[in-house]
PDB file of C-alpha atoms in Angstrom:
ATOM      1  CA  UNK A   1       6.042  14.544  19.940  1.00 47.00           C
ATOM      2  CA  UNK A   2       4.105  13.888  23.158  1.00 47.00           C
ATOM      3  CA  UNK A   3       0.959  16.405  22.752  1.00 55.00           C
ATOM      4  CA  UNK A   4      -1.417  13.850  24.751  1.00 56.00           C
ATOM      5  CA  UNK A   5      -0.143  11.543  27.716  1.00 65.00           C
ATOM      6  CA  UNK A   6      -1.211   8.513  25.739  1.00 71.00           C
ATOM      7  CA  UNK A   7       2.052   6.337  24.257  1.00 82.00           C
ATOM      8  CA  UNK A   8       0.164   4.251  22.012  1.00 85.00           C
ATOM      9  CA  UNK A   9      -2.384   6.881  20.344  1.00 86.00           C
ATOM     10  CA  UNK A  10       0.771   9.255  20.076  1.00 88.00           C
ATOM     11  CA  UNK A  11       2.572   6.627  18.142  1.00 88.00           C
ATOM     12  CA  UNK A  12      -0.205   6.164  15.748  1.00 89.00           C
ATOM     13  CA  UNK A  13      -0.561  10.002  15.341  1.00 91.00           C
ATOM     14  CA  UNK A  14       3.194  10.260  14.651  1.00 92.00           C
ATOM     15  CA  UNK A  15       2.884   7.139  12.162  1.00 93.00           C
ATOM     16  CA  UNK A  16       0.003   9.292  10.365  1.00 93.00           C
ATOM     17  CA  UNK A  17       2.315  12.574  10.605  1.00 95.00           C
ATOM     18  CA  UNK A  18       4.951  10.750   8.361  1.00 95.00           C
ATOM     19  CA  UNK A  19       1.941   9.474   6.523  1.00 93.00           C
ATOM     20  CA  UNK A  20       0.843  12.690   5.058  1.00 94.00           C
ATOM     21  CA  UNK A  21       4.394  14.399   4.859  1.00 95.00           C
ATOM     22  CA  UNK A  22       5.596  11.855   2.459  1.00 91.00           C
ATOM     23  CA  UNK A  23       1.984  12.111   0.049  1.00 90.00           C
ATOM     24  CA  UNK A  24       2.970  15.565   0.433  1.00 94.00           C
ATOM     25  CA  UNK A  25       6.548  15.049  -1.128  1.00 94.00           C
ATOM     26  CA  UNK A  26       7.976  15.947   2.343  1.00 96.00           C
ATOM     27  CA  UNK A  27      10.123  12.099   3.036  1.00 95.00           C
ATOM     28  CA  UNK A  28      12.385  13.437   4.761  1.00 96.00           C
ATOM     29  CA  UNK A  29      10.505  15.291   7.515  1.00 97.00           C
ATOM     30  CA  UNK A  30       8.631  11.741   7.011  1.00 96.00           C
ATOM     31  CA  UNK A  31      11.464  10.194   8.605  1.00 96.00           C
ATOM     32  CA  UNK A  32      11.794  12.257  11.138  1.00 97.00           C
ATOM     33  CA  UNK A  33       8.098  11.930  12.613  1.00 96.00           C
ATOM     34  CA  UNK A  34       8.804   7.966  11.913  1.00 96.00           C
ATOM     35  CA  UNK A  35      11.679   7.408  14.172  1.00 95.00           C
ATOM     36  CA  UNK A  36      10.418   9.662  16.939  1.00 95.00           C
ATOM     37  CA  UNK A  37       6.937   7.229  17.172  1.00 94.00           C
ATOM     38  CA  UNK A  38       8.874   4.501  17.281  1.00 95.00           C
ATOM     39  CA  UNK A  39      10.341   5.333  20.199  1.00 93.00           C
ATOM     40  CA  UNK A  40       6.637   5.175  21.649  1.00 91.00           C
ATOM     41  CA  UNK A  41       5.727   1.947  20.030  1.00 91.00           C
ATOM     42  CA  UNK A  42       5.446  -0.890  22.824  1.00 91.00           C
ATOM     43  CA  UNK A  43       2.861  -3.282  21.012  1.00 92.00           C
ATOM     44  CA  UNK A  44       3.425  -6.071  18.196  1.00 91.00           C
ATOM     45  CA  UNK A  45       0.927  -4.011  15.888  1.00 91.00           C
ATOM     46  CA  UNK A  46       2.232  -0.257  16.245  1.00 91.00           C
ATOM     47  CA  UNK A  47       5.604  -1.703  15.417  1.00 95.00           C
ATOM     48  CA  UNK A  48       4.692  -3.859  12.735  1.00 96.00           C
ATOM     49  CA  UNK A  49       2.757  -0.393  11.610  1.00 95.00           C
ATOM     50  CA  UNK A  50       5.703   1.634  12.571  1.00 97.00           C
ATOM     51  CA  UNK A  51       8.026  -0.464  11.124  1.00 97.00           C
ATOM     52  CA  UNK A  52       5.928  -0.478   7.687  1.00 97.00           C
ATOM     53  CA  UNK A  53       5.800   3.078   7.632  1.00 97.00           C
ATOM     54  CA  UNK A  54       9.575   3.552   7.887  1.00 97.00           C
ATOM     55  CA  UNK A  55      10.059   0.886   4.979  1.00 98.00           C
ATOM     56  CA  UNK A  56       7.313   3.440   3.195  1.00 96.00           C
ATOM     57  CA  UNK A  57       9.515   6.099   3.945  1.00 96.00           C
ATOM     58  CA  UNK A  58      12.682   4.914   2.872  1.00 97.00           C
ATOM     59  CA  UNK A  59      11.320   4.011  -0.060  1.00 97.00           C
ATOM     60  CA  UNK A  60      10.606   7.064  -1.203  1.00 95.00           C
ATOM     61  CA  UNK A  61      14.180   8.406  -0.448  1.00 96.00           C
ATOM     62  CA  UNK A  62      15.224   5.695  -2.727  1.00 97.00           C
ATOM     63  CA  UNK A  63      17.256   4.171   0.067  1.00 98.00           C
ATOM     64  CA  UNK A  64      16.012   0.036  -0.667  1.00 98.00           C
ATOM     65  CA  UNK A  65      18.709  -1.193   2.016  1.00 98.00           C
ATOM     66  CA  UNK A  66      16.666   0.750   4.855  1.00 98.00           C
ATOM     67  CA  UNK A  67      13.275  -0.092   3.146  1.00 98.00           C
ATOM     68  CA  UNK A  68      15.127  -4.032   4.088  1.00 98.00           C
ATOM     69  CA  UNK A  69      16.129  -3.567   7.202  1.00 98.00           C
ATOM     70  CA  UNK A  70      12.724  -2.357   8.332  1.00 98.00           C
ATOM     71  CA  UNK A  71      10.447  -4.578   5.985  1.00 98.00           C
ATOM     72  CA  UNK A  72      13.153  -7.429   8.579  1.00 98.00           C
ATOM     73  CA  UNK A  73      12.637  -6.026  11.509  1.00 97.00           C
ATOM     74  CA  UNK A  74       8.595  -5.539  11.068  1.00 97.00           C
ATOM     75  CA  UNK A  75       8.686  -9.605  10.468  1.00 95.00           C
ATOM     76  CA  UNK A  76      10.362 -10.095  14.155  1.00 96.00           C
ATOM     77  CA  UNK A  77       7.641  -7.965  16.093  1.00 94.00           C
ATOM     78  CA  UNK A  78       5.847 -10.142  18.733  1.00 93.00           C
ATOM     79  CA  UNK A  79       2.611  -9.528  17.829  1.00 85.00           C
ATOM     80  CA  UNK A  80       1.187 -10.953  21.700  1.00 85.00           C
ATOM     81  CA  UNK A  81       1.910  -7.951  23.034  1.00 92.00           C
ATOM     82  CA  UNK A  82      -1.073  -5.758  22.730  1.00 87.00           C
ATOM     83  CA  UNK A  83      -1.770  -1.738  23.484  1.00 77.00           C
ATOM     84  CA  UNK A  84      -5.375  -1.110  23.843  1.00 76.00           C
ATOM     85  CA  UNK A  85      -5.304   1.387  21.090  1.00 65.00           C
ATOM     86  CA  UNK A  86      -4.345  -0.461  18.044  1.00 75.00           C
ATOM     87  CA  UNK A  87      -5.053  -4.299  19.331  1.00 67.00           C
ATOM     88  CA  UNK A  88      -8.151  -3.449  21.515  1.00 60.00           C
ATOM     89  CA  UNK A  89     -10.143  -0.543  19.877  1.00 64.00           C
ATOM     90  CA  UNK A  90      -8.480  -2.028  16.727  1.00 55.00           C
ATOM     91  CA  UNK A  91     -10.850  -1.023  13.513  1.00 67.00           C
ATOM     92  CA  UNK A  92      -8.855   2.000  11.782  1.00 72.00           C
ATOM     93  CA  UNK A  93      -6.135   1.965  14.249  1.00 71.00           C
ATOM     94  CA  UNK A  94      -5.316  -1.703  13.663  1.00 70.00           C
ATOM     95  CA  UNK A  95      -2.726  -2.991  11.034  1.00 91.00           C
ATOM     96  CA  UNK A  96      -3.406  -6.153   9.947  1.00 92.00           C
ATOM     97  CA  UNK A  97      -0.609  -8.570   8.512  1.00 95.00           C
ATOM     98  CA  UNK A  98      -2.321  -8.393   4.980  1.00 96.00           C
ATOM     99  CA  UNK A  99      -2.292  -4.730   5.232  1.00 96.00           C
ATOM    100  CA  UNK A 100       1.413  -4.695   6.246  1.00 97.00           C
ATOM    101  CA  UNK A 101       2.338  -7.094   3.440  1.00 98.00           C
ATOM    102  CA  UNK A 102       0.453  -4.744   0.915  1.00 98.00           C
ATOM    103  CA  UNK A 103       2.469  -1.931   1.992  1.00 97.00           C
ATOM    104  CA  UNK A 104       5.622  -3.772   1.891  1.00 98.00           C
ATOM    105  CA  UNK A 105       4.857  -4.266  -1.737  1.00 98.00           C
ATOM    106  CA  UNK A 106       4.198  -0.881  -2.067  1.00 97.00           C
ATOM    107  CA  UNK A 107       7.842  -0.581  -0.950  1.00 98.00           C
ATOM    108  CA  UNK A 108       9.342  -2.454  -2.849  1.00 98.00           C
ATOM    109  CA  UNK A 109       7.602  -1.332  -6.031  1.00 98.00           C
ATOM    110  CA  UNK A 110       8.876   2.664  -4.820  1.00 97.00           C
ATOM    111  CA  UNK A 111      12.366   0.740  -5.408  1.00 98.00           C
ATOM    112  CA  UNK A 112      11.375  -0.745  -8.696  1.00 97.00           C
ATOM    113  CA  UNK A 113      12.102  -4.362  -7.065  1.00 98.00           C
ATOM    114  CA  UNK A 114       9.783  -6.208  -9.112  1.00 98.00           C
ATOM    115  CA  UNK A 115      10.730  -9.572  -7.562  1.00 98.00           C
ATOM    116  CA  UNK A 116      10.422  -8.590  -4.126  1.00 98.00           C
ATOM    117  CA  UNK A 117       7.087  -6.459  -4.610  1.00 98.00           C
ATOM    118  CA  UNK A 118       5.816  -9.855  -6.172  1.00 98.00           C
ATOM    119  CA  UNK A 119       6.489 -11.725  -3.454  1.00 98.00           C
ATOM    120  CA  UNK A 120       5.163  -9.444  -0.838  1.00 98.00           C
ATOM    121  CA  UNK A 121       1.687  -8.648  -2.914  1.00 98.00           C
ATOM    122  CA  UNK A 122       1.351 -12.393  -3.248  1.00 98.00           C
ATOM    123  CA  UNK A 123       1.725 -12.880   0.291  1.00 98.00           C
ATOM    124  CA  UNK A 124      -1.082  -9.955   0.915  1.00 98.00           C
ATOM    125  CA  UNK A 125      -3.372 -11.598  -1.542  1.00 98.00           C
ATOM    126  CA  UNK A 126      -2.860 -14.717   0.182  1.00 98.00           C
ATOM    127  CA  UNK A 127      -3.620 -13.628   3.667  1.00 98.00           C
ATOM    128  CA  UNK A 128      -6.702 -11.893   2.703  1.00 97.00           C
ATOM    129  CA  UNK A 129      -8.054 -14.531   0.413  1.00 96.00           C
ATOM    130  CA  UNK A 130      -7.145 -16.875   3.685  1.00 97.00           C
ATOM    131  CA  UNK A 131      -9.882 -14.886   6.086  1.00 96.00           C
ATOM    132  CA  UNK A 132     -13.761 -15.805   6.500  1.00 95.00           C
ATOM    133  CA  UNK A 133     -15.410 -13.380   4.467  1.00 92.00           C
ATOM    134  CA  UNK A 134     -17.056 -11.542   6.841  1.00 92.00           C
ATOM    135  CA  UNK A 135     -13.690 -10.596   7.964  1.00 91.00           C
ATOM    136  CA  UNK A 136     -11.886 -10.275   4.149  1.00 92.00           C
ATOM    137  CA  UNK A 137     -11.122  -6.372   2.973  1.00 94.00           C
ATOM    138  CA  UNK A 138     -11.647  -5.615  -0.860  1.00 96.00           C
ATOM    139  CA  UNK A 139      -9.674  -2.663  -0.483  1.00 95.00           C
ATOM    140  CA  UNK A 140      -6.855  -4.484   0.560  1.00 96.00           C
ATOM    141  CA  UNK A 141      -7.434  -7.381  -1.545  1.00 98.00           C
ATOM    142  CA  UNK A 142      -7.937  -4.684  -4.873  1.00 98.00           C
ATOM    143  CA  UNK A 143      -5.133  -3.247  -3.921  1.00 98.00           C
ATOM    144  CA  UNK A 144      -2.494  -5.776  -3.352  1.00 98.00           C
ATOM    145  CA  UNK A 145      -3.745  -7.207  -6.734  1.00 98.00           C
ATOM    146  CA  UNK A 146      -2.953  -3.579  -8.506  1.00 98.00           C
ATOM    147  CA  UNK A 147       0.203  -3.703  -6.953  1.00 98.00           C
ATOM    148  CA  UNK A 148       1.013  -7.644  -7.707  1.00 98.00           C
ATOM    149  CA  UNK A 149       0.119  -6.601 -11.501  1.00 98.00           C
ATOM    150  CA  UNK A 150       2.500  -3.739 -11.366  1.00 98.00           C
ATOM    151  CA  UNK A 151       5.431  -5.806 -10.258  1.00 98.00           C
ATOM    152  CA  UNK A 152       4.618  -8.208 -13.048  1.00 98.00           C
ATOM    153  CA  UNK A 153       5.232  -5.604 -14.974  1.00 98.00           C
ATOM    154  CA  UNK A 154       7.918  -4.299 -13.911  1.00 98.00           C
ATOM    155  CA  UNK A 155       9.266  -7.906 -14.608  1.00 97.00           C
ATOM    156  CA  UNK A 156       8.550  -7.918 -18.215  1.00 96.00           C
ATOM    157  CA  UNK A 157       5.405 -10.417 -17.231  1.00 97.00           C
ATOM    158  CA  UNK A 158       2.248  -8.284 -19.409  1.00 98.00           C
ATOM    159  CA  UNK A 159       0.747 -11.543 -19.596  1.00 98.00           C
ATOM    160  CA  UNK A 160       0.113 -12.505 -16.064  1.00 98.00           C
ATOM    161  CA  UNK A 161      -0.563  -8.486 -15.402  1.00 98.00           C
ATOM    162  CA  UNK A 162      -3.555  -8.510 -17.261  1.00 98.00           C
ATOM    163  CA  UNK A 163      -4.503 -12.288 -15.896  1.00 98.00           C
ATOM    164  CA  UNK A 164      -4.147 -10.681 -11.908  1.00 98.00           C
ATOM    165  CA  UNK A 165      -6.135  -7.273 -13.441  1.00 98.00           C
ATOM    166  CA  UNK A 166      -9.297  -9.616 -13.926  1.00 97.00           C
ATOM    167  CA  UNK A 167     -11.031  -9.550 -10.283  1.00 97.00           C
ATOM    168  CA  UNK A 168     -10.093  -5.699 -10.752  1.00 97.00           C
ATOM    169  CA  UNK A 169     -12.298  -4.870 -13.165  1.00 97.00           C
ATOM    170  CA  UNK A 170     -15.083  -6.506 -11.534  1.00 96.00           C
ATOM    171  CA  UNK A 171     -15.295  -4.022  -9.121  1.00 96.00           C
ATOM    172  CA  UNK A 172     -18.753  -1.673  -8.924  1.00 95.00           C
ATOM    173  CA  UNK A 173     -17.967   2.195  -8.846  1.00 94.00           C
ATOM    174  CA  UNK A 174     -18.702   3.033  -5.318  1.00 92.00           C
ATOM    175  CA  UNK A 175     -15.923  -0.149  -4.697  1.00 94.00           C
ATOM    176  CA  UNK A 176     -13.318   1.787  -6.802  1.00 94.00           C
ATOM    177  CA  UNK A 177     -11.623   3.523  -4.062  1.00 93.00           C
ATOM    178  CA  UNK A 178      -8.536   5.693  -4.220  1.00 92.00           C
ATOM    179  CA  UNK A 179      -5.923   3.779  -2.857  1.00 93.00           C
ATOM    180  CA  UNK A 180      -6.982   1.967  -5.730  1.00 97.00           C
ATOM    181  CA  UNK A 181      -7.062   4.160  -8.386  1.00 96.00           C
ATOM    182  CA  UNK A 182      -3.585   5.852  -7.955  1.00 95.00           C
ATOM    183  CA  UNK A 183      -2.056   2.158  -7.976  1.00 97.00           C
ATOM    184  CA  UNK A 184      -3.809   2.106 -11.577  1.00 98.00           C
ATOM    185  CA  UNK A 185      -2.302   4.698 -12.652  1.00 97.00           C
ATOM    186  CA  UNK A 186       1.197   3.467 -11.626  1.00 97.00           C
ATOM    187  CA  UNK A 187       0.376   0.630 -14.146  1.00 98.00           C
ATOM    188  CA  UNK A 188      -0.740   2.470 -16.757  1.00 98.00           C
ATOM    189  CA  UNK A 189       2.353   4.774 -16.615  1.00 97.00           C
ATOM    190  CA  UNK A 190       4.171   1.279 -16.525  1.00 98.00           C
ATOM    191  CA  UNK A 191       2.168   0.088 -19.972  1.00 97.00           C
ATOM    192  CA  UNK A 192       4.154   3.032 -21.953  1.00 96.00           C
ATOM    193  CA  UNK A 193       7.518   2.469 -21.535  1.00 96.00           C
ATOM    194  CA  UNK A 194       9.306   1.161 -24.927  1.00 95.00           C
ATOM    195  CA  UNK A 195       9.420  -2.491 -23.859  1.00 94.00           C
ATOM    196  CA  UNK A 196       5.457  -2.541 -23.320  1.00 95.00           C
ATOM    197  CA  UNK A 197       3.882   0.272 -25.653  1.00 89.00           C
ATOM    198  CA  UNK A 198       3.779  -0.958 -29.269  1.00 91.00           C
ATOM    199  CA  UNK A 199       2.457  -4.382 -27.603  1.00 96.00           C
ATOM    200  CA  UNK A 200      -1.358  -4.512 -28.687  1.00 96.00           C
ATOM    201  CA  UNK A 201      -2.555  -5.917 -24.956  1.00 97.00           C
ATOM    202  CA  UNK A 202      -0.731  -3.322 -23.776  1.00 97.00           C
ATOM    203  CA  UNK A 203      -2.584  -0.633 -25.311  1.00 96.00           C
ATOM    204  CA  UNK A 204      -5.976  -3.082 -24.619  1.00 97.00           C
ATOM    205  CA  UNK A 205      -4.834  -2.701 -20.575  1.00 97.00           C
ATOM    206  CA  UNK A 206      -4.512   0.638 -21.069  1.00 97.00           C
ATOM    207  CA  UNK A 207      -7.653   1.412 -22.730  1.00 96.00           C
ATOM    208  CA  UNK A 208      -9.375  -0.725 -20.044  1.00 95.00           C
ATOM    209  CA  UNK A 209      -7.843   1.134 -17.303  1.00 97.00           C
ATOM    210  CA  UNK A 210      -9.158   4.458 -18.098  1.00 97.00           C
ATOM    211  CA  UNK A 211     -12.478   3.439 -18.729  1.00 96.00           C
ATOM    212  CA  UNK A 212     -12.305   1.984 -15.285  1.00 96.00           C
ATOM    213  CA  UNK A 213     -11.058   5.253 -13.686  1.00 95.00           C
ATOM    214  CA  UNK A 214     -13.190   7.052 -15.842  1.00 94.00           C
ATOM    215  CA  UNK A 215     -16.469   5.114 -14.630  1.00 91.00           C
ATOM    216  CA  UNK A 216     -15.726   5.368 -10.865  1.00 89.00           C
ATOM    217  CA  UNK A 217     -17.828   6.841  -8.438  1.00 70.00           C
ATOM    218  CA  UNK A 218     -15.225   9.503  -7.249  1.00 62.00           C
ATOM    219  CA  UNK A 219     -15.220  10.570 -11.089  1.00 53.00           C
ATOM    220  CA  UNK A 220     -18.703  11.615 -11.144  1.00 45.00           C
ATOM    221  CA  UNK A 221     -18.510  13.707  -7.909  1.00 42.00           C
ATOM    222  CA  UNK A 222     -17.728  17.412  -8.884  1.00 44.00           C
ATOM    223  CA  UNK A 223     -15.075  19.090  -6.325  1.00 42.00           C
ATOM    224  CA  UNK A 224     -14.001  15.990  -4.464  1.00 39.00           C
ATOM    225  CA  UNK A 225     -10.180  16.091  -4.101  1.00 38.00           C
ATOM    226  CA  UNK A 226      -8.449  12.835  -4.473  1.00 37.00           C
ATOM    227  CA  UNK A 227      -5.987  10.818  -2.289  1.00 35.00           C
ATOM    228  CA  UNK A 228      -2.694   9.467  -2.404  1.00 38.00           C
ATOM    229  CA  UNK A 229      -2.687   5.834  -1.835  1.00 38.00           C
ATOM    230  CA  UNK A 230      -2.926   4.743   1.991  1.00 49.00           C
ATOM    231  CA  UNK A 231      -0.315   2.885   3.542  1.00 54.00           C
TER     232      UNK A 231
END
């Protein structure tokens, strides 16, 4: 898995690899592309990425004891050692600890662990809200909410879901981003099942959440494909 003499950059390219095999439907292989850029990780941040990735992964195999073991073993990285691919050029190739903490919601809601994805979307929303705001990331922040209001879902909790939803809906068009949208539809999948659908805020949510698709700027674009959600 070595096409360029570059550890670092090859880790992130085999991070990406499982990436798009497991949008694809492809975990498996997923796993396999996971495991072999770990073994080029050497910085904090490529294995905190890494190590998110393989929760990801194992998460969509159903497997939630692996999806703990690596969601652990992400939380012991030593983040002062630094590559000058993901610490240094940073940008895209970084992974924040807000970003990892979103994913490991994501995780965790793959598992339908509603108490776990709450905790680990709270922590995301924390750590973002926590930055200056010149360095704060609505997508991240947007996201984690979607996914916090998803595990209150999946906890019985409608109430608080459509409390979290608020900032949500705020959002402009051009804000409403994919990553975004697909965790929206994961709650209003969520809104129909018998414990939720008869409720009237339930249908309200629902309403509300496909006028919000509906209205983004990616709907009014004819031809443009959309994404799965990023990790």
């Amino acid at each position: 898995m070595r096409p360029i003499d570059h550890a670092p950059l090859a880790a992130w390219c085999g991070g990406n690899l499982a990436l798009l095999a497991y949008w694809d439907g492809r975990p498996t292989e997923a796993l396999e592309h996971v495991k072999a850029a770990q073994a080029l990780a050497t910085s904090g941040t490529a294995k905190l990425r890494l190590h998110s990735v393989a929760a990801r992964t194992y998460a969509h195999l159903g497997m939630p004891e692996q999806v703990r073991y690596e969601l652990e073993a992400a939380q012991q990285v030593d983040r002062d050692i630094r590559d000058d691919h993901h610490d240094d050029m940073g940008g895209e190739f970084g992974f924040s600890p807000e970003r990892a903490a979103m994913s490991a919601g994501s995780s965790w809601l793959l598992v339908r662990d509603g108490g776990r994805a709450v905790d680990a979307s709270s922590q995301a929303l924390n750590l973002v809200r926590a930055r200056p705001a010149t360095e704060k990331s609505v997508k991240v922040e947007m996201e984690a909410t979607a996914d916090l209001a998803l595990a209150q879902l999946l906890n019985g909790d409608l109430e608080s879901a459509v409390t979290t939803l608020g900032p949500v809906f705020q959002l402009l068009p051009e804000q409403r981003v994919d990553g975004l949208l697909a965790r929206l539809r994961g709650v209003r999948t969520q809104l129909t099942v018998p414990a939720l659908q008869r409720r009237r805020e339930a249908s309200e949510l629902g309403h509300y959440i496909e006028s919000f698709s509906r209205d983004s700027a990616r709907s009014t674009l004819p031809g443009v494909p959309g994404l799965e959600i990023e990790n």
